[in-house]
Short mmCIF file of C-alpha atoms in Angstrom, two decimals:
data_model
loop_
_atom_site.label_atom_id
_atom_site.label_comp_id
_atom_site.label_asym_id
_atom_site.label_seq_id
_atom_site.Cartn_x
_atom_site.Cartn_y
_atom_site.Cartn_z
CA MET A 4 0.00 0.00 0.00
CA GLN A 5 2.90 2.33 0.56
CA PRO A 6 3.83 2.62 -3.14
CA ARG A 7 0.19 3.22 -4.04
CA ARG A 8 -0.10 6.02 -1.47
CA PHE A 9 3.08 7.60 -2.77
CA THR A 10 1.74 7.42 -6.33
CA ILE A 11 -1.50 9.17 -5.36
CA VAL A 12 0.35 11.93 -3.50
CA TYR A 13 2.79 12.39 -6.38
CA PHE A 14 -0.07 12.54 -8.91
CA PHE A 15 -1.93 15.11 -6.78
CA MET A 16 1.15 17.36 -6.40
CA ARG A 17 1.99 17.06 -10.08
CA SER A 18 -1.60 18.01 -11.05
CA ARG A 19 -1.48 21.10 -8.82
CA TRP A 20 1.85 22.11 -10.32
CA LEU A 21 0.53 21.69 -13.87
CA LEU A 22 -2.63 23.64 -13.03
CA ALA A 23 -0.58 26.48 -11.53
CA CYS A 24 1.67 26.57 -14.60
CA CYS A 25 -1.35 26.65 -16.91
CA LEU A 26 -2.98 29.50 -14.99
CA PHE A 27 0.27 31.47 -14.98
CA PHE A 28 0.71 30.86 -18.70
CA ILE A 29 -2.86 31.94 -19.46
CA ALA A 30 -2.55 35.10 -17.34
CA SER A 31 0.82 35.96 -18.84
CA SER A 32 -0.47 35.36 -22.35
CA ALA A 33 -3.52 37.53 -21.72
CA GLY A 34 -1.41 40.30 -20.25
CA ALA A 35 0.99 40.21 -23.16
CA GLN A 36 -1.89 40.99 -25.48
CA ILE A 37 -2.41 44.50 -24.08
CA GLN A 38 -0.78 46.75 -26.64
CA VAL A 39 0.14 50.36 -25.92
CA GLU A 40 0.74 52.93 -28.68
CA LEU A 41 1.76 56.57 -28.38
CA LYS A 42 1.50 59.20 -31.12
CA PHE A 43 1.93 62.96 -31.41
CA PRO A 44 0.19 65.00 -34.12
CA ARG A 45 3.50 66.56 -35.11
CA LEU A 46 7.18 66.62 -34.19
CA GLN A 47 7.63 70.32 -33.32
CA TYR A 48 5.89 72.45 -30.69
CA ILE A 49 6.21 76.00 -29.42
CA ALA A 50 7.21 76.66 -25.81
CA TYR A 51 4.07 76.57 -23.58
CA GLU A 52 1.91 75.27 -26.41
CA PRO A 53 -0.28 72.26 -25.49
CA VAL A 54 1.59 69.04 -26.31
CA VAL A 55 -1.24 66.55 -26.74
CA ALA A 56 -0.34 62.86 -26.78
CA ASN A 57 -2.65 60.26 -28.30
CA LEU A 58 -2.52 57.16 -26.08
CA THR A 59 -4.06 54.06 -27.69
CA ILE A 60 -4.69 50.82 -25.79
CA THR A 61 -5.66 47.68 -27.69
CA ASN A 62 -7.12 44.72 -25.81
CA LEU A 63 -6.30 41.40 -27.47
CA ALA A 64 -6.52 39.38 -24.26
CA GLY A 65 -9.70 37.60 -25.26
CA ARG A 66 -11.63 39.04 -22.32
CA ASP A 67 -12.64 42.43 -20.96
CA VAL A 68 -9.87 44.27 -19.10
CA ASP A 69 -10.36 46.73 -16.23
CA LEU A 70 -7.56 49.27 -15.94
CA ARG A 71 -7.53 51.01 -12.58
CA SER A 72 -5.18 52.64 -10.13
CA GLU A 73 -4.23 50.55 -7.13
CA ASN A 74 -2.04 51.05 -4.06
CA GLY A 75 -1.10 54.55 -5.15
CA GLN A 76 -0.04 53.46 -8.64
CA ALA A 77 -1.87 55.23 -11.49
CA TRP A 78 -2.92 52.89 -14.27
CA PHE A 79 -1.18 54.98 -16.91
CA GLY A 80 1.70 57.40 -17.00
CA PHE A 81 4.61 58.75 -19.02
CA GLU A 82 8.38 58.55 -18.79
CA ILE A 83 9.97 61.65 -20.32
CA THR A 84 13.62 62.51 -20.76
CA GLY A 85 15.07 65.73 -22.11
CA ASP A 86 18.45 66.59 -23.59
CA GLU A 87 21.40 64.56 -22.28
CA GLY A 88 19.02 61.99 -20.79
CA ARG A 89 17.68 64.37 -18.14
CA THR A 90 14.57 62.89 -16.48
CA ILE A 91 11.51 65.18 -16.53
CA ALA A 92 9.57 64.60 -13.31
CA PRO A 93 5.79 65.16 -13.29
CA ILE A 94 4.61 68.41 -11.71
CA SER A 95 1.00 67.31 -11.27
CA ASN A 96 -0.92 64.07 -10.85
CA THR A 97 -2.15 62.21 -13.91
CA ASP A 98 -5.90 61.92 -14.37
CA SER A 99 -6.39 58.23 -13.79
CA GLU A 100 -10.10 57.43 -13.79
CA PRO A 101 -10.72 53.67 -14.27
CA LEU A 102 -11.07 52.44 -17.83
CA ASN A 103 -12.78 49.29 -19.08
CA VAL A 104 -11.55 48.00 -22.43
CA ALA A 105 -13.79 45.35 -23.97
CA ALA A 106 -12.24 42.29 -25.60
CA GLY A 107 -10.90 43.10 -29.05
CA LYS A 108 -11.52 46.84 -28.65
CA ARG A 109 -9.17 49.79 -29.06
CA VAL A 110 -9.46 52.90 -26.91
CA THR A 111 -7.68 56.21 -27.51
CA ARG A 112 -7.23 59.01 -24.98
CA LYS A 113 -5.86 62.50 -25.69
CA ILE A 114 -3.66 63.70 -22.86
CA ASN A 115 -2.12 67.16 -22.60
CA LEU A 116 1.43 66.81 -21.27
CA THR A 117 2.05 70.56 -20.89
CA PRO A 118 0.45 71.10 -17.45
CA GLN A 119 1.73 67.75 -16.16
CA PHE A 120 5.42 67.93 -17.10
CA GLY A 121 8.01 70.68 -17.41
CA VAL A 122 8.36 70.39 -21.19
CA HIS A 123 8.80 74.13 -21.71
CA ASP A 124 12.55 74.44 -22.20
CA PHE A 125 13.88 74.36 -25.74
CA GLY A 126 15.18 70.96 -26.78
CA THR A 127 14.26 67.41 -27.75
CA TYR A 128 12.11 65.18 -25.56
CA HIS A 129 11.78 61.39 -25.60
CA VAL A 130 8.46 60.03 -24.33
CA ARG A 131 7.35 56.51 -23.45
CA ALA A 132 3.87 55.70 -22.14
CA HIS A 133 3.17 52.89 -19.72
CA VAL A 134 -0.02 51.14 -18.66
CA TYR A 135 -0.27 49.36 -15.31
CA PHE A 136 -2.47 46.25 -15.25
CA ALA A 137 -3.34 45.74 -11.57
CA ASP A 138 -4.67 42.19 -12.05
CA LEU A 139 -1.20 41.02 -13.06
CA ASN A 140 0.75 43.70 -11.17
CA LYS A 141 2.56 44.38 -14.43
CA PHE A 142 3.48 47.34 -16.65
CA PHE A 143 3.18 47.46 -20.44
CA TYR A 144 5.07 50.04 -22.48
CA SER A 145 4.72 51.87 -25.76
CA PRO A 146 7.59 52.48 -28.18
CA THR A 147 9.44 55.73 -27.46
CA LYS A 148 8.37 58.81 -29.41
CA VAL A 149 10.22 62.10 -29.88
CA PHE A 150 9.12 65.73 -30.13
CA GLU A 151 10.98 69.05 -30.12
CA VAL A 152 10.16 72.28 -28.30
CA THR A 153 11.28 75.56 -29.84
CA ASP A 154 10.03 79.13 -29.88
CA ALA A 155 8.32 81.12 -32.59
CA ARG A 156 9.51 84.36 -34.14
CA PRO A 157 7.97 87.36 -32.30
CA ILE A 158 6.37 89.90 -34.65
CA TRP A 159 4.33 92.02 -32.22
CA GLN A 160 4.06 92.51 -28.46
CA LYS A 161 2.23 94.90 -26.15
CA THR A 162 1.52 95.13 -22.41
CA VAL A 163 -1.83 96.42 -21.15
CA GLY A 164 -3.36 97.03 -17.75
CA ILE A 165 -6.28 95.14 -16.25
CA PRO A 166 -9.44 97.25 -15.94
CA GLU A 167 -10.86 97.75 -12.44
CA GLY A 168 -13.66 95.42 -11.48
CA ASN A 169 -12.59 92.89 -14.09
CA GLY A 170 -12.03 90.15 -11.51
CA THR A 171 -8.78 89.11 -13.19
CA ARG A 172 -5.66 88.59 -11.11
CA GLY A 173 -2.55 90.70 -11.52
CA ASN A 174 -1.95 94.24 -12.71
CA ALA A 175 -1.03 93.75 -16.36
CA ARG A 176 -0.97 91.32 -19.27
CA THR A 177 1.49 91.02 -22.12
CA TYR A 178 0.12 89.83 -25.44
CA SER A 179 2.53 88.52 -28.06
CA LEU A 180 1.97 87.52 -31.69
CA MET A 181 4.51 85.09 -33.14
CA THR A 182 4.96 83.09 -36.32
CA ASN A 183 6.48 79.68 -36.80
CA ARG A 184 7.38 78.12 -40.12
CA PHE A 185 6.46 74.47 -40.63
CA PRO A 186 7.43 72.39 -43.70
CA ASN A 187 4.24 73.23 -45.61
CA HIS A 188 2.82 76.34 -43.93
CA THR A 189 3.38 79.17 -41.46
CA SER A 190 1.28 79.42 -38.28
CA LEU A 191 0.37 82.50 -36.28
CA TYR A 192 0.62 82.10 -32.50
CA VAL A 193 -0.62 84.19 -29.59
CA ARG A 194 0.83 84.15 -26.07
CA VAL A 195 -0.70 85.78 -23.00
CA GLU A 196 1.44 86.19 -19.88
CA ASP A 197 1.99 88.17 -16.72
CA LYS A 198 5.67 89.01 -16.94
CA GLU A 199 5.81 90.46 -13.43
CA SER A 200 4.74 87.21 -11.78
CA GLY A 201 6.16 84.94 -14.48
CA ILE A 202 2.82 83.26 -15.26
CA VAL A 203 2.18 82.18 -18.85
CA TYR A 204 -1.57 81.80 -19.22
CA SER A 205 -1.59 80.27 -22.68
CA THR A 206 0.23 79.86 -25.96
CA PHE A 207 -1.71 78.54 -28.93
CA SER A 208 -1.96 78.70 -32.70
CA LEU A 209 -4.57 80.89 -34.36
CA GLY A 210 -4.08 79.03 -37.63
CA GLN A 211 -2.25 79.36 -40.90
CA VAL A 212 -1.11 82.81 -41.97
CA ILE A 213 0.41 84.31 -45.10
CA ALA A 214 3.79 85.30 -43.76
CA PHE A 215 4.38 88.46 -45.82
CA ASP A 216 1.18 90.14 -44.60
CA GLN A 217 1.43 91.72 -41.13
CA PRO A 218 -1.51 90.85 -38.84
CA GLN A 219 -3.53 93.72 -37.42
CA ALA A 220 -3.98 93.82 -33.62
CA GLU A 221 -6.22 96.12 -31.59
CA PHE A 222 -7.55 96.33 -28.01
CA ASP A 223 -11.11 97.04 -26.98
CA ARG A 224 -12.18 98.94 -23.87
CA SER A 225 -11.80 95.74 -21.79
CA ASN A 226 -8.23 95.30 -23.10
CA GLN A 227 -9.15 92.11 -24.88
CA LEU A 228 -7.03 91.46 -27.96
CA HIS A 229 -8.59 91.48 -31.45
CA VAL A 230 -6.49 90.01 -34.25
CA LEU A 231 -7.18 90.13 -37.99
CA TYR A 232 -4.80 88.27 -40.30
CA CYS A 233 -4.59 86.99 -43.85
CA ALA A 234 -5.07 83.22 -43.70
CA ALA A 235 -5.07 82.58 -47.48
CA PRO A 236 -5.20 84.66 -50.66
CA ARG A 237 -8.18 87.06 -50.33
CA SER A 238 -9.26 85.24 -47.14
CA TRP A 239 -9.00 86.76 -43.66
CA ALA A 240 -9.44 85.33 -40.18
CA TYR A 241 -10.53 87.22 -37.09
CA ALA A 242 -10.02 86.17 -33.45
CA ARG A 243 -10.68 87.68 -30.03
CA VAL A 244 -8.54 86.68 -27.01
CA SER A 245 -9.21 87.43 -23.33
CA LEU A 246 -6.84 88.69 -20.64
CA ASN A 247 -6.51 85.13 -19.33
CA GLY A 248 -5.52 83.68 -22.69
CA GLU A 249 -8.90 82.25 -23.70
CA LEU A 250 -9.93 82.24 -27.34
CA ILE A 251 -13.36 83.88 -27.03
CA SER A 252 -14.55 84.01 -30.63
CA ARG A 253 -13.45 83.77 -34.23
CA ALA A 254 -14.80 84.50 -37.71
CA SER A 255 -13.68 84.56 -41.34
CA PHE A 256 -13.97 87.20 -44.05
CA SER A 257 -13.40 87.38 -47.80
CA GLU A 258 -11.73 90.31 -49.50
CA THR A 259 -14.07 91.99 -52.00
CA LYS A 260 -13.68 95.49 -53.38
CA THR A 261 -12.54 96.46 -49.91
CA ARG A 262 -10.02 94.80 -47.66
CA PRO A 263 -11.13 93.75 -44.14
CA ARG A 264 -9.66 95.89 -41.33
CA LEU A 265 -10.15 96.42 -37.61
CA VAL A 266 -11.81 99.67 -36.54
CA HIS A 267 -12.76 101.24 -33.21
CA ALA A 268 -16.37 102.31 -32.63
CA ASP A 269 -17.23 105.34 -30.51
CA ASP A 270 -18.18 103.12 -27.57
CA GLY A 271 -14.77 101.40 -27.55
CA VAL A 272 -15.94 98.27 -29.34
CA VAL A 273 -13.58 96.79 -31.95
CA LYS A 274 -15.15 95.37 -35.10
CA VAL A 275 -14.20 94.32 -38.63
CA ALA A 276 -15.01 96.74 -41.43
CA GLY A 277 -14.77 95.99 -45.15
CA GLY A 278 -14.80 92.72 -46.99
CA MET A 279 -17.59 90.17 -46.70
CA MET A 280 -18.19 87.90 -43.71
CA ASP A 281 -18.01 84.19 -44.55
CA THR A 282 -18.77 82.82 -41.09
CA PRO A 283 -20.16 84.92 -38.21
CA ALA A 284 -18.14 85.34 -35.04
CA THR A 285 -18.80 82.31 -32.86
CA GLN A 286 -17.95 81.58 -29.25
CA VAL A 287 -15.04 79.17 -28.94
CA THR A 288 -14.08 76.84 -26.10
CA ARG A 289 -10.52 75.54 -26.22
CA ASP A 290 -10.09 72.36 -24.19
CA ASN A 291 -6.46 71.80 -25.00
CA ALA A 292 -4.81 75.04 -23.90
CA PRO A 293 -3.53 74.87 -20.32
CA LYS A 294 -3.44 77.71 -17.86
CA LEU A 295 -0.11 77.22 -16.17
CA SER A 296 0.00 78.18 -12.52
CA ALA A 297 3.68 79.09 -12.59
CA ARG A 298 6.45 79.69 -15.02
CA PRO A 299 9.36 77.24 -14.63
CA PRO A 300 12.91 78.43 -14.06
CA ASN A 301 14.93 79.40 -17.13
CA ALA A 302 11.75 79.75 -19.16
CA PRO A 303 12.02 81.09 -22.71
CA LYS A 304 11.51 84.82 -22.89
CA SER A 305 10.01 86.79 -25.74
CA ASP A 306 12.16 89.36 -27.46
#
């Protein structure tokens, strides 16, 4: 009976070992089928411009996957290095609401890196995204992507005071218009900052501009900036920007017998005269432009 008992015990232990190996193999295989991709819309950005990363997660595990933060570990994050391999530490917490990815599905999230990391200095940045799968206590990584931060060419700048009762912090704002040449077009940028406190409220592109035509800029009685610029032959774009760097409204005009231009009304209102309106001025909400709470050390300065 002794050999028989030994055989039964051996068979039981061997079965448990095989079952454990199978479960580990299945879990590892499922985990390996979570693919992480990272893309940027372009390779070059202006200092303080929103750098929006497209994070794509593909679930090929054969079952639904719940991605969640656990034990203080966010379920996704980024590893960023600057010039000479300098690590860029996060300056704010990553939004890490749980995400369920159904079997065979692909989910993409757009994440603005500008308010989360100090990617304001000029130079080249290498970025790798990671996804933490709490069920396996394992990280999965995307291939590394690269983008460059530079500054645009300043073409106009003016500092204005903040009207009383406006409710806006600070004593003054500096508006800057800049241009940056890309391979197939030139973009017009606007930056709003408080130079005294070092706060940059926003930097963003107004759109394509014909480089040889100087944009027209005027202030209304609230010291909001009005910009009119030639976006294409015989086509003009109009934008209004607030003291806090918000794009309030925009419109487009066509050049007819008269050329569009900004004029001041008697009540201090700025409006477009001449030309023909293609699209009326519409309110605009920009989700991707951050309002930075502080300007980092050695930040780029406008000329």
